[in-house]
Short mmCIF file of C-alpha atoms in Angstrom, two decimals:
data_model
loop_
_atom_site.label_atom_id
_atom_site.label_comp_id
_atom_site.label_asym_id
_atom_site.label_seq_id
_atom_site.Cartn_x
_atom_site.Cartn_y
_atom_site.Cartn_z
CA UNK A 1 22.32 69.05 47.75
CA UNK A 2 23.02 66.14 49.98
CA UNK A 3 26.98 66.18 49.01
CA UNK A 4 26.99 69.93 49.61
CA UNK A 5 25.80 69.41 53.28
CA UNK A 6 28.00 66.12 53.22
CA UNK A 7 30.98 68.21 52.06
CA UNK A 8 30.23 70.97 54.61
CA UNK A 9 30.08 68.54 57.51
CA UNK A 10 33.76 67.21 56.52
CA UNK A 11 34.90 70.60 56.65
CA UNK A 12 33.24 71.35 60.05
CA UNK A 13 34.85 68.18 61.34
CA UNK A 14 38.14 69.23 60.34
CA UNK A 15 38.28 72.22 61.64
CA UNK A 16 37.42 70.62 64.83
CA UNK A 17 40.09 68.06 64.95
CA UNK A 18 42.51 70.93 64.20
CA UNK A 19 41.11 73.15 67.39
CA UNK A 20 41.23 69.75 69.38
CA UNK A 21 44.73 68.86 68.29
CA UNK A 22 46.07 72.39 68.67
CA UNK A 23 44.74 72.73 71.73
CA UNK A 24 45.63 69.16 73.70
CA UNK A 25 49.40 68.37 71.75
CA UNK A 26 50.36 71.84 70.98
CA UNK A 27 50.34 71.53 67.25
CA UNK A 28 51.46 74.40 64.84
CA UNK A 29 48.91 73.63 62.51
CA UNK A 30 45.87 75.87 63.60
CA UNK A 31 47.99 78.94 64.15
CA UNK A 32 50.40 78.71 60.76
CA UNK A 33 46.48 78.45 59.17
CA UNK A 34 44.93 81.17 60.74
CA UNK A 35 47.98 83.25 60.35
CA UNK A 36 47.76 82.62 56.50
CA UNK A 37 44.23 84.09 56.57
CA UNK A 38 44.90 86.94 59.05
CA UNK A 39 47.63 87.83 55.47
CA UNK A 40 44.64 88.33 52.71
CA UNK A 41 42.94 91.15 55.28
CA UNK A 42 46.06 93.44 55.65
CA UNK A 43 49.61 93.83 53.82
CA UNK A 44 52.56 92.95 55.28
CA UNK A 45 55.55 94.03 53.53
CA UNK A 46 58.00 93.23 56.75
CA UNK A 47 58.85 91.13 59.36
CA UNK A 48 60.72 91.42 62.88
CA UNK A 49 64.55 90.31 62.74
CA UNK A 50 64.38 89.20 66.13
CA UNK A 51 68.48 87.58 65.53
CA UNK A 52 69.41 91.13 65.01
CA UNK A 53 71.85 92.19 66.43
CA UNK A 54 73.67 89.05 67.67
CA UNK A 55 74.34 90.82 70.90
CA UNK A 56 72.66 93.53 72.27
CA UNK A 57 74.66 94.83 74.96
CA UNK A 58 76.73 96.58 73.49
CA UNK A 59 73.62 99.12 73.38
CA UNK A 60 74.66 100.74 76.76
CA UNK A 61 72.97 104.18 76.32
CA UNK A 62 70.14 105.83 74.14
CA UNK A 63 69.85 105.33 70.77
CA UNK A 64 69.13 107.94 69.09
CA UNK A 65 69.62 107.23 65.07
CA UNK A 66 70.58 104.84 62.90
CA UNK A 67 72.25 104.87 59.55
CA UNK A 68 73.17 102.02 56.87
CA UNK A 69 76.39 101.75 54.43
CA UNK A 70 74.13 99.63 52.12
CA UNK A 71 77.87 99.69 49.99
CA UNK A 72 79.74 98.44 52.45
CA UNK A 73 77.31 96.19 54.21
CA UNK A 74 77.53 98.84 58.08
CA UNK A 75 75.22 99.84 60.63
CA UNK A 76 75.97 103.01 62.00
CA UNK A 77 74.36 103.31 65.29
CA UNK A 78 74.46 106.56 67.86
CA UNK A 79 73.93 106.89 71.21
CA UNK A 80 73.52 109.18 73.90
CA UNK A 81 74.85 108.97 77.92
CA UNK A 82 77.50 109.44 79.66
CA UNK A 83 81.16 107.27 79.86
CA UNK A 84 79.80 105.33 76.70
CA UNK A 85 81.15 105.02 73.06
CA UNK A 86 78.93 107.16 71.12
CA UNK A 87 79.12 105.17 67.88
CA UNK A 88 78.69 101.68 67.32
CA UNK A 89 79.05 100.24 64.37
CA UNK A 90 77.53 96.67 63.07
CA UNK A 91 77.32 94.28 59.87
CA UNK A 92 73.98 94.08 58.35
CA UNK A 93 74.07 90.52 59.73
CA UNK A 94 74.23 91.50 63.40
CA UNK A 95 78.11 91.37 64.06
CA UNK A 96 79.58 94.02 66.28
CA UNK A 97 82.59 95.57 64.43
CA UNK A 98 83.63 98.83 66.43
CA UNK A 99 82.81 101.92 67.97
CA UNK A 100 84.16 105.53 69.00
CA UNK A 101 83.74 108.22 71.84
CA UNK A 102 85.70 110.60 70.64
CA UNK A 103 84.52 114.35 68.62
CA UNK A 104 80.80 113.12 69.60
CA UNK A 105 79.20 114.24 72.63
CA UNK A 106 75.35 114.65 72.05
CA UNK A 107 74.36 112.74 68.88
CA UNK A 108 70.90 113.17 67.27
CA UNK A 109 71.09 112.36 63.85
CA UNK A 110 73.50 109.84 61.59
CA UNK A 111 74.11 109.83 58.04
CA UNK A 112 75.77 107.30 55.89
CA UNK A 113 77.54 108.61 52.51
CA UNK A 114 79.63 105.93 50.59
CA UNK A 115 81.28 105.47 47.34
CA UNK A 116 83.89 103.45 45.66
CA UNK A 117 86.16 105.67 46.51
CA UNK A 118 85.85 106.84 50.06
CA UNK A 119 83.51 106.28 52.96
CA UNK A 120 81.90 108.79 55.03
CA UNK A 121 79.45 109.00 57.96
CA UNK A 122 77.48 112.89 59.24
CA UNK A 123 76.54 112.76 62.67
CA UNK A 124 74.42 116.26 63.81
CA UNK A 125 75.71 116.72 67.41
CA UNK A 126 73.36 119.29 69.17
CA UNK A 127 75.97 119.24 72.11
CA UNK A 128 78.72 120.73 70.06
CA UNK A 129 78.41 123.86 67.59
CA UNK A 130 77.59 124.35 64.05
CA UNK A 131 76.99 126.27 61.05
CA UNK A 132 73.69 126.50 59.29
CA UNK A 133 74.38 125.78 55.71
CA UNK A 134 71.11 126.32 54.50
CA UNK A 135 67.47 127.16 56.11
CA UNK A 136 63.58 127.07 54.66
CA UNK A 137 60.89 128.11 56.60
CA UNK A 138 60.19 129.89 60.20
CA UNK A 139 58.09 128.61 63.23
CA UNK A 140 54.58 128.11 62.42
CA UNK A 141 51.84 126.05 61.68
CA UNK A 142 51.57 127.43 57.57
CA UNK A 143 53.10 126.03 54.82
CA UNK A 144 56.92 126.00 54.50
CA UNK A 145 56.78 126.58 58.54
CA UNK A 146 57.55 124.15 61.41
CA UNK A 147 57.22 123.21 64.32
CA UNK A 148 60.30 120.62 65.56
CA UNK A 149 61.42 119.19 61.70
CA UNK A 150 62.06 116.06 62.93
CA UNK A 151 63.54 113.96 59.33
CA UNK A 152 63.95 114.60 56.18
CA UNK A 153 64.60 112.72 52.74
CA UNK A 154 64.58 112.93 49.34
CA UNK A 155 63.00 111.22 46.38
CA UNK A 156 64.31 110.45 42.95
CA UNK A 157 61.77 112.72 41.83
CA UNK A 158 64.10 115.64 43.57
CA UNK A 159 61.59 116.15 46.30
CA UNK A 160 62.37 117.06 49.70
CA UNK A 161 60.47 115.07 52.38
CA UNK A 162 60.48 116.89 55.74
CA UNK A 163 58.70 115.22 59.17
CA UNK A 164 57.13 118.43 60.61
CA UNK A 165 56.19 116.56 63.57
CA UNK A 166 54.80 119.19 66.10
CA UNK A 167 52.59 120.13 63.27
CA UNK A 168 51.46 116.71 62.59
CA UNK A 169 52.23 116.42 58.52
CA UNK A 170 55.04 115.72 55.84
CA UNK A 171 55.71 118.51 53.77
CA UNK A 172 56.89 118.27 50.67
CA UNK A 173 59.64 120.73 48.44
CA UNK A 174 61.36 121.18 45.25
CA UNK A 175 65.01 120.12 45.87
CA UNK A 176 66.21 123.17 43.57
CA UNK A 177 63.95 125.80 43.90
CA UNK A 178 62.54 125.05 47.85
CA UNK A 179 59.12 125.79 46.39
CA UNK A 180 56.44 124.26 48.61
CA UNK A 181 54.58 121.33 46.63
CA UNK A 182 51.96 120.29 49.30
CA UNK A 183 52.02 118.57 52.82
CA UNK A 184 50.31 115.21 54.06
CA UNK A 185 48.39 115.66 57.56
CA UNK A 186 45.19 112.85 56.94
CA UNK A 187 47.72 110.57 58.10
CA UNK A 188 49.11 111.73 61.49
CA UNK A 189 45.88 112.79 63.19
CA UNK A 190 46.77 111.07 66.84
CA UNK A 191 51.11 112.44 66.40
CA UNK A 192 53.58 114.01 64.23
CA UNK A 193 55.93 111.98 62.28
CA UNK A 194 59.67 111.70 63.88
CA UNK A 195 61.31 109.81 60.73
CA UNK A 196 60.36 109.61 57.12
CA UNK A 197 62.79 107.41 54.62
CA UNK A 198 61.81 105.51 51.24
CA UNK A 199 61.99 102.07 50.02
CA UNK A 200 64.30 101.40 47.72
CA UNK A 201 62.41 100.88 45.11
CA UNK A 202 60.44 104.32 45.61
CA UNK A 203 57.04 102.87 45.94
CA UNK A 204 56.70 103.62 49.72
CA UNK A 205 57.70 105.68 52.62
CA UNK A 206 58.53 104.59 55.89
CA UNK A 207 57.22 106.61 58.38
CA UNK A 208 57.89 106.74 62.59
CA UNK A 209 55.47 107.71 64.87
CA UNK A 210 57.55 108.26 68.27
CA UNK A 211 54.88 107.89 71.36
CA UNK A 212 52.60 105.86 69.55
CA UNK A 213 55.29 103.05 68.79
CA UNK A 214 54.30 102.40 66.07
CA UNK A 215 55.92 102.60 62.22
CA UNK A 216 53.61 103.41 59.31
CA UNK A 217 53.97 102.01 55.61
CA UNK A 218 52.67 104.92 52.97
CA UNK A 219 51.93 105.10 49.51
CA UNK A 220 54.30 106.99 47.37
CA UNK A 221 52.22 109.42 45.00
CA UNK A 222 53.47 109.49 40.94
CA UNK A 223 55.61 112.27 40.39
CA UNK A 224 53.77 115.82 39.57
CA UNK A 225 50.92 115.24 42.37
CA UNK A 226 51.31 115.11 45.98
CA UNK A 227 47.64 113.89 46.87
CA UNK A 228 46.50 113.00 50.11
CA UNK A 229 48.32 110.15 52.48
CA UNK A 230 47.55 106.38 52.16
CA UNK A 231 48.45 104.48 54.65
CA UNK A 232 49.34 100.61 53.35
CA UNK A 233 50.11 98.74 56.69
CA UNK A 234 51.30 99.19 60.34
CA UNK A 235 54.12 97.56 62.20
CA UNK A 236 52.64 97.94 66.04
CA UNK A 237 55.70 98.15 68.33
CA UNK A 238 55.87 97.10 71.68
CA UNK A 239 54.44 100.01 74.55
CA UNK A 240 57.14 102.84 74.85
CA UNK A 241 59.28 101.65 72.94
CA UNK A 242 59.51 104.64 71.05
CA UNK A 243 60.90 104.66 67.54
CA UNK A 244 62.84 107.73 67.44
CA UNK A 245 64.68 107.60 64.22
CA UNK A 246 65.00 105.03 61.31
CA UNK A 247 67.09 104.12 57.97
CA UNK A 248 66.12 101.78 55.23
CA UNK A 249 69.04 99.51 53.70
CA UNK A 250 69.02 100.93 49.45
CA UNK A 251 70.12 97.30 48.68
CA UNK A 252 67.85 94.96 50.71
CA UNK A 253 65.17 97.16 51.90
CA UNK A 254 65.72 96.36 55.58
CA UNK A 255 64.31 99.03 58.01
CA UNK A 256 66.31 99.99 61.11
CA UNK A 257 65.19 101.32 63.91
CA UNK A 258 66.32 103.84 66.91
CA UNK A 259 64.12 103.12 69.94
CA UNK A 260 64.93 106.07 72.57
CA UNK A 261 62.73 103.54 75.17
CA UNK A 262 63.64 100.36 74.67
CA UNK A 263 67.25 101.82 74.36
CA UNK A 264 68.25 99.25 71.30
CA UNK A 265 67.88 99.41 67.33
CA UNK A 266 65.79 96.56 66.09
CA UNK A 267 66.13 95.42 62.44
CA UNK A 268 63.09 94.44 60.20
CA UNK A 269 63.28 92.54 56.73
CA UNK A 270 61.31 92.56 53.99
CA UNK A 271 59.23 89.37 52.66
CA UNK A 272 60.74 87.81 50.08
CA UNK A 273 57.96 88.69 47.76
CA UNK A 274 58.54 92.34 48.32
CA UNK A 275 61.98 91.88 47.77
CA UNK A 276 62.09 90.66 44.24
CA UNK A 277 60.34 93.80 43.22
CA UNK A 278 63.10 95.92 43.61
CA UNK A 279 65.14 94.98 41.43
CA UNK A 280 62.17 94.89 38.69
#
């Protein structure tokens, strides 16, 4: 008993020489420690790449989407104002490459579609007009209706993924058929969903949550049941900065963001522990 108490009195008198030495010379020590604990209560999968990009002015109007070239290594950024280029486009690294202002006048969504072959980027421009290739659903607040589809995605299960954000769910189709497999709403009780994309290794969704700032980290269910929404961890943004869009890198994993407030697209890595698993 008398080296428990002796034992617990060292520890005691440790910690207090950290606080002390933390406190008067500035040490790392206390915080890398308490930031190792602050790990085993919640799981982070990602971290802020605050050196992306490696300049950020050439973000000189809204951005609105973002899309990644995992195949070529691009970041396809769009943006919205006036007398700007429209399209930027990056390295995954940071570097500024290009952009364009021409056939683009009121981007809203971007789309990345490479192979060895050719490369090819979508934009939807809702300031110039179009053709409806194909349509599900009405207005409504029932399943297979909406209320502002916000994102979509697909699965390698061959569901459809669609943000339904005024009605605050996912809802979920058969890529073939359209038949309506089930919706997620436990989730998204405070807003709507404005972007939905998977990992690459399937496990999770990412998930945007516009005025709230803040991106959500889901549980993917096993193919065959939809189940109810499980939210795995939070990445808390900064106030309004408002996380519009996003796109998630099929090779590394990296999440990037559109923020319509903060007017800039931020990157975010994965750990290296998460990264290993996709390639198992």
């Amino acid at each position: 008993m008398a080296r428990f108490w002796v034992c617990a009195a060292g520890a005691g008198l440790f910690l207090a020489f950290l606080v002390l030495h933390s406190r008067f010379c500035g040490s790392p020590v206390l915080r890398n420690f308490a930031f190792q604990i602050s790990w085993r209560t919640e799981k982070i999968l990602y971290r802020l790449d605050v050196g992306w990009p490696k300049y950020s002015e050439y973000f000189t109007g809204t951005t609105f989407c973002v899309a990644v070239d995992s195949l070529n290594g691009l970041v396809y950024i769009a943006q919205r104002g006036d007398n700007i280029p429209k399209v930027l486009v990056f390295t995954e690294d940071g570097y500024f490459l290009r952009s364009w202002n021409y056939t683009v006048d009121t981007p809203h969504g971007i789309f990345a579609a490479s192979t060895l072959h050719e490369q090819s980027v979508w934009i939807t421009d809702v300031g110039s007009d179009f053709m409806i290739l194909w349509l599900h659903g009405e207005n409504g607040t029932g399943p297979a209706k909406f209320n502002i589809p916000h994102s979509v995605t697909v699965d390698s299960a061959g569901r459809v993924w669609v943000a339904d954000r005024g009605n605050k769910r996912i809802q979920v189709f058969d890529k073939d058929t359209g038949e309506w497999l089930g919706a997620w709403n436990n989730c998204f009780t405070e807003e709507g969903p404005s972007a939905v994309r998977f990992t690459p290794d399937g496990q999770y969704l990412i998930v945007a949550q516009l005025n709230l700032s803040r991106l959500s980290i889901l549980a993917a269910p096993p193919v065959g049941s939809i189940g109810d929404c499980s939210v795995i961890s939070t990445i808390q943004l900064a106030d309004e900065v408002l996380p519009h869009l996003l796109e998630v890198d099929r090779k590394t994993g990296a999440i990037y963001v559109a923020e319509i407030g903060a007017k800039q697209v931020q990157k975010y890595a994965p750990l290296n522990s998460y990264v290993s698993s996709f390639g198992s």
